[in-house]
Each structure stands twice: as C-alpha cells, then as structure tokens.
JSON list of C-alpha atoms in Angstrom, two decimals:
[
{"chain": "C", "resi": 11, "resn": "GLN", "atom": "CA", "xyz": [-1.69, 19.68, -35.64]},
{"chain": "C", "resi": 12, "resn": "VAL", "atom": "CA", "xyz": [-4.25, 22.00, -37.16]},
{"chain": "C", "resi": 13, "resn": "THR", "atom": "CA", "xyz": [-3.62, 25.56, -38.28]},
{"chain": "C", "resi": 14, "resn": "ILE", "atom": "CA", "xyz": [-6.55, 27.96, -38.58]},
{"chain": "C", "resi": 15, "resn": "SER", "atom": "CA", "xyz": [-5.93, 31.39, -40.04]},
{"chain": "C", "resi": 16, "resn": "ASP", "atom": "CA", "xyz": [-2.15, 30.87, -39.63]},
{"chain": "C", "resi": 17, "resn": "LYS", "atom": "CA", "xyz": [-2.45, 30.06, -35.90]},
{"chain": "C", "resi": 18, "resn": "VAL", "atom": "CA", "xyz": [-1.64, 26.61, -34.53]},
{"chain": "C", "resi": 19, "resn": "VAL", "atom": "CA", "xyz": [-4.56, 25.18, -32.56]},
{"chain": "C", "resi": 20, "resn": "PRO", "atom": "CA", "xyz": [-4.14, 22.26, -30.13]},
{"chain": "C", "resi": 21, "resn": "LEU", "atom": "CA", "xyz": [-5.47, 19.05, -31.65]},
{"chain": "C", "resi": 22, "resn": "ASP", "atom": "CA", "xyz": [-6.70, 16.04, -29.68]},
{"chain": "C", "resi": 23, "resn": "GLU", "atom": "CA", "xyz": [-7.02, 12.54, -31.09]},
{"chain": "C", "resi": 24, "resn": "ASP", "atom": "CA", "xyz": [-10.48, 11.40, -30.11]},
{"chain": "C", "resi": 25, "resn": "THR", "atom": "CA", "xyz": [-10.77, 7.97, -31.75]},
{"chain": "C", "resi": 26, "resn": "LYS", "atom": "CA", "xyz": [-8.43, 5.72, -33.67]},
{"chain": "C", "resi": 27, "resn": "ASP", "atom": "CA", "xyz": [-8.95, 2.29, -35.18]},
{"chain": "C", "resi": 28, "resn": "LEU", "atom": "CA", "xyz": [-7.57, 0.39, -38.17]},
{"chain": "C", "resi": 29, "resn": "ASN", "atom": "CA", "xyz": [-9.63, 2.34, -40.73]},
{"chain": "C", "resi": 30, "resn": "ARG", "atom": "CA", "xyz": [-9.94, 5.87, -39.38]},
{"chain": "C", "resi": 31, "resn": "SER", "atom": "CA", "xyz": [-8.87, 8.48, -36.87]},
{"chain": "C", "resi": 32, "resn": "LEU", "atom": "CA", "xyz": [-11.00, 11.26, -35.42]},
{"chain": "C", "resi": 33, "resn": "TYR", "atom": "CA", "xyz": [-9.39, 14.49, -34.23]},
{"chain": "C", "resi": 34, "resn": "LYS", "atom": "CA", "xyz": [-10.99, 17.45, -32.47]},
{"chain": "C", "resi": 35, "resn": "CYS", "atom": "CA", "xyz": [-9.96, 21.01, -31.72]},
{"chain": "C", "resi": 36, "resn": "VAL", "atom": "CA", "xyz": [-11.58, 24.22, -30.50]},
{"chain": "C", "resi": 37, "resn": "TRP", "atom": "CA", "xyz": [-10.98, 27.57, -32.18]},
{"chain": "C", "resi": 38, "resn": "LYS", "atom": "CA", "xyz": [-12.63, 30.81, -31.08]},
{"chain": "C", "resi": 39, "resn": "SER", "atom": "CA", "xyz": [-13.09, 33.76, -33.40]},
{"chain": "C", "resi": 40, "resn": "ASP", "atom": "CA", "xyz": [-13.21, 36.37, -30.64]},
{"chain": "C", "resi": 41, "resn": "THR", "atom": "CA", "xyz": [-9.77, 37.74, -31.62]},
{"chain": "C", "resi": 42, "resn": "VAL", "atom": "CA", "xyz": [-10.65, 38.06, -35.33]},
{"chain": "C", "resi": 43, "resn": "LEU", "atom": "CA", "xyz": [-11.33, 41.59, -36.54]},
{"chain": "C", "resi": 44, "resn": "PRO", "atom": "CA", "xyz": [-14.85, 42.20, -37.90]},
{"chain": "C", "resi": 45, "resn": "THR", "atom": "CA", "xyz": [-15.15, 41.97, -41.67]},
{"chain": "C", "resi": 46, "resn": "LYS", "atom": "CA", "xyz": [-15.72, 45.22, -43.57]},
{"chain": "C", "resi": 47, "resn": "SER", "atom": "CA", "xyz": [-19.17, 45.94, -44.96]},
{"chain": "C", "resi": 48, "resn": "LYS", "atom": "CA", "xyz": [-20.13, 43.58, -47.81]},
{"chain": "C", "resi": 49, "resn": "GLY", "atom": "CA", "xyz": [-16.79, 41.82, -47.46]},
{"chain": "C", "resi": 50, "resn": "ARG", "atom": "CA", "xyz": [-15.84, 38.20, -46.87]},
{"chain": "C", "resi": 51, "resn": "VAL", "atom": "CA", "xyz": [-12.53, 36.71, -45.79]},
{"chain": "C", "resi": 52, "resn": "PRO", "atom": "CA", "xyz": [-11.04, 33.32, -46.59]},
{"chain": "C", "resi": 53, "resn": "LEU", "atom": "CA", "xyz": [-10.44, 31.22, -43.48]},
{"chain": "C", "resi": 54, "resn": "LYS", "atom": "CA", "xyz": [-7.65, 28.77, -44.21]},
{"chain": "C", "resi": 55, "resn": "ILE", "atom": "CA", "xyz": [-7.66, 25.47, -42.32]},
{"chain": "C", "resi": 56, "resn": "VAL", "atom": "CA", "xyz": [-4.67, 23.13, -42.61]},
{"chain": "C", "resi": 57, "resn": "LEU", "atom": "CA", "xyz": [-4.67, 19.71, -40.94]},
{"chain": "C", "resi": 58, "resn": "ASP", "atom": "CA", "xyz": [-1.24, 18.06, -40.64]},
{"chain": "C", "resi": 59, "resn": "ILE", "atom": "CA", "xyz": [-1.24, 14.43, -39.53]},
{"chain": "C", "resi": 60, "resn": "ARG", "atom": "CA", "xyz": [2.17, 13.04, -38.67]},
{"chain": "C", "resi": 61, "resn": "ASP", "atom": "CA", "xyz": [3.34, 10.22, -40.94]},
{"chain": "C", "resi": 62, "resn": "ILE", "atom": "CA", "xyz": [0.20, 10.55, -43.08]},
{"chain": "C", "resi": 63, "resn": "GLY", "atom": "CA", "xyz": [0.16, 13.95, -44.74]},
{"chain": "C", "resi": 64, "resn": "SER", "atom": "CA", "xyz": [-1.74, 17.21, -44.74]},
{"chain": "C", "resi": 65, "resn": "VAL", "atom": "CA", "xyz": [-4.96, 18.57, -46.15]},
{"chain": "C", "resi": 66, "resn": "GLU", "atom": "CA", "xyz": [-6.08, 22.16, -46.65]},
{"chain": "C", "resi": 67, "resn": "THR", "atom": "CA", "xyz": [-9.45, 23.81, -47.12]},
{"chain": "C", "resi": 68, "resn": "LEU", "atom": "CA", "xyz": [-10.73, 27.38, -47.35]},
{"chain": "C", "resi": 69, "resn": "LEU", "atom": "CA", "xyz": [-13.99, 28.70, -45.94]},
{"chain": "C", "resi": 70, "resn": "GLN", "atom": "CA", "xyz": [-15.48, 32.02, -46.98]},
{"chain": "C", "resi": 71, "resn": "CYS", "atom": "CA", "xyz": [-16.46, 33.82, -43.78]},
{"chain": "C", "resi": 72, "resn": "LYS", "atom": "CA", "xyz": [-17.96, 37.03, -42.49]},
{"chain": "C", "resi": 73, "resn": "PHE", "atom": "CA", "xyz": [-17.08, 38.12, -38.95]},
{"chain": "C", "resi": 74, "resn": "TYR", "atom": "CA", "xyz": [-19.24, 40.58, -37.01]},
{"chain": "C", "resi": 75, "resn": "LYS", "atom": "CA", "xyz": [-18.71, 42.63, -33.87]},
{"chain": "C", "resi": 76, "resn": "LYS", "atom": "CA", "xyz": [-19.90, 40.66, -30.87]},
{"chain": "C", "resi": 77, "resn": "GLN", "atom": "CA", "xyz": [-22.67, 43.16, -30.07]},
{"chain": "C", "resi": 78, "resn": "SER", "atom": "CA", "xyz": [-23.85, 43.50, -33.69]},
{"chain": "C", "resi": 79, "resn": "THR", "atom": "CA", "xyz": [-27.42, 42.53, -34.58]},
{"chain": "C", "resi": 80, "resn": "HIS", "atom": "CA", "xyz": [-26.29, 41.61, -38.12]},
{"chain": "C", "resi": 81, "resn": "ASN", "atom": "CA", "xyz": [-24.79, 38.33, -36.91]},
{"chain": "C", "resi": 82, "resn": "ARG", "atom": "CA", "xyz": [-28.30, 36.83, -36.94]},
{"chain": "C", "resi": 83, "resn": "TRP", "atom": "CA", "xyz": [-28.45, 37.07, -40.75]},
{"chain": "C", "resi": 84, "resn": "GLY", "atom": "CA", "xyz": [-25.87, 34.43, -41.51]},
{"chain": "C", "resi": 85, "resn": "THR", "atom": "CA", "xyz": [-25.38, 30.89, -40.34]},
{"chain": "C", "resi": 86, "resn": "GLN", "atom": "CA", "xyz": [-23.27, 30.53, -37.21]},
{"chain": "C", "resi": 87, "resn": "VAL", "atom": "CA", "xyz": [-20.63, 27.83, -37.55]},
{"chain": "C", "resi": 88, "resn": "ASN", "atom": "CA", "xyz": [-20.42, 25.59, -34.51]},
{"chain": "C", "resi": 89, "resn": "SER", "atom": "CA", "xyz": [-18.56, 22.67, -36.04]},
{"chain": "C", "resi": 90, "resn": "ILE", "atom": "CA", "xyz": [-16.70, 21.77, -39.22]},
{"chain": "C", "resi": 91, "resn": "GLN", "atom": "CA", "xyz": [-16.19, 18.13, -40.12]},
{"chain": "C", "resi": 92, "resn": "LEU", "atom": "CA", "xyz": [-13.65, 17.19, -42.78]},
{"chain": "C", "resi": 93, "resn": "ASP", "atom": "CA", "xyz": [-13.70, 13.62, -44.05]},
{"chain": "C", "resi": 94, "resn": "CYS", "atom": "CA", "xyz": [-10.34, 13.01, -45.70]},
{"chain": "C", "resi": 95, "resn": "ALA", "atom": "CA", "xyz": [-8.87, 10.10, -47.62]},
{"chain": "C", "resi": 96, "resn": "ARG", "atom": "CA", "xyz": [-6.19, 9.10, -50.07]},
{"chain": "C", "resi": 97, "resn": "LYS", "atom": "CA", "xyz": [-7.02, 7.66, -53.46]},
{"chain": "C", "resi": 98, "resn": "ASP", "atom": "CA", "xyz": [-3.99, 5.41, -53.12]},
{"chain": "C", "resi": 99, "resn": "GLU", "atom": "CA", "xyz": [-1.40, 4.77, -50.41]},
{"chain": "C", "resi": 100, "resn": "SER", "atom": "CA", "xyz": [1.22, 7.15, -51.76]},
{"chain": "C", "resi": 101, "resn": "GLY", "atom": "CA", "xyz": [-1.15, 9.85, -53.02]},
{"chain": "C", "resi": 102, "resn": "PRO", "atom": "CA", "xyz": [-2.05, 13.13, -51.35]},
{"chain": "C", "resi": 103, "resn": "MET", "atom": "CA", "xyz": [-4.80, 13.49, -48.76]},
{"chain": "C", "resi": 104, "resn": "THR", "atom": "CA", "xyz": [-7.97, 15.11, -50.08]},
{"chain": "C", "resi": 105, "resn": "VAL", "atom": "CA", "xyz": [-11.18, 16.32, -48.50]},
{"chain": "C", "resi": 106, "resn": "ILE", "atom": "CA", "xyz": [-13.91, 14.00, -49.73]},
{"chain": "C", "resi": 107, "resn": "LYS", "atom": "CA", "xyz": [-16.70, 15.53, -47.65]},
{"chain": "C", "resi": 108, "resn": "GLN", "atom": "CA", "xyz": [-17.02, 18.80, -45.76]},
{"chain": "C", "resi": 109, "resn": "SER", "atom": "CA", "xyz": [-19.87, 19.30, -43.29]},
{"chain": "C", "resi": 110, "resn": "ILE", "atom": "CA", "xyz": [-20.58, 22.61, -41.57]},
{"chain": "C", "resi": 111, "resn": "LEU", "atom": "CA", "xyz": [-22.82, 22.34, -38.54]}
]
C-alpha cells in the first residue's frame, strides 16, 4: 500500500518479474487546503510492500486554490517515480532515484 499525507491510496501492481516490481497509484490534491503565502508543506509518501519492507520520502510542496493564477509559477507534478533497492537482502529499502515528472 502507499500512504500519501497520512491517507491510504489504492496501489496497483503493474509489472513484476524476477528483478523488479512496478506499482502505480493515483492521488488527487483537490482536498488539500491551499498553502499560506510564502509557505511550503512537507508531503510525506510511504510505500509499504508486503514481505519486502517500506520506504519513505518527503516532498516540499505548495498548494494553490484551483482558480488561482499563481499556480502557473511553479512546476505541476504529474508523476513521481521512486526507484528503490536494498543494499543487501536483510537491509532496509532506500530510494536510490527520485524522478518528478
């Protein structure tokens, strides 16, 4: 499962082979309150994979009102890709690459 901002989001396994698994989910920010002027909020993302482990990352975000013209100033996030791995079989999962598209 994946948790974004303390809310569980349905997760679908897209691809799985001997070396990797690919999971996808959709999260919409339309219920998030707009960020105060000059402020940023941490968006916590936790990915829990059964029998493998979990990994956590934080994104610094700014949320605008839907009708605001300021939302053109920043970069809209459409997709976040987290490449995760373990250094050894019993070690913790870590994010080795984070791509924001």
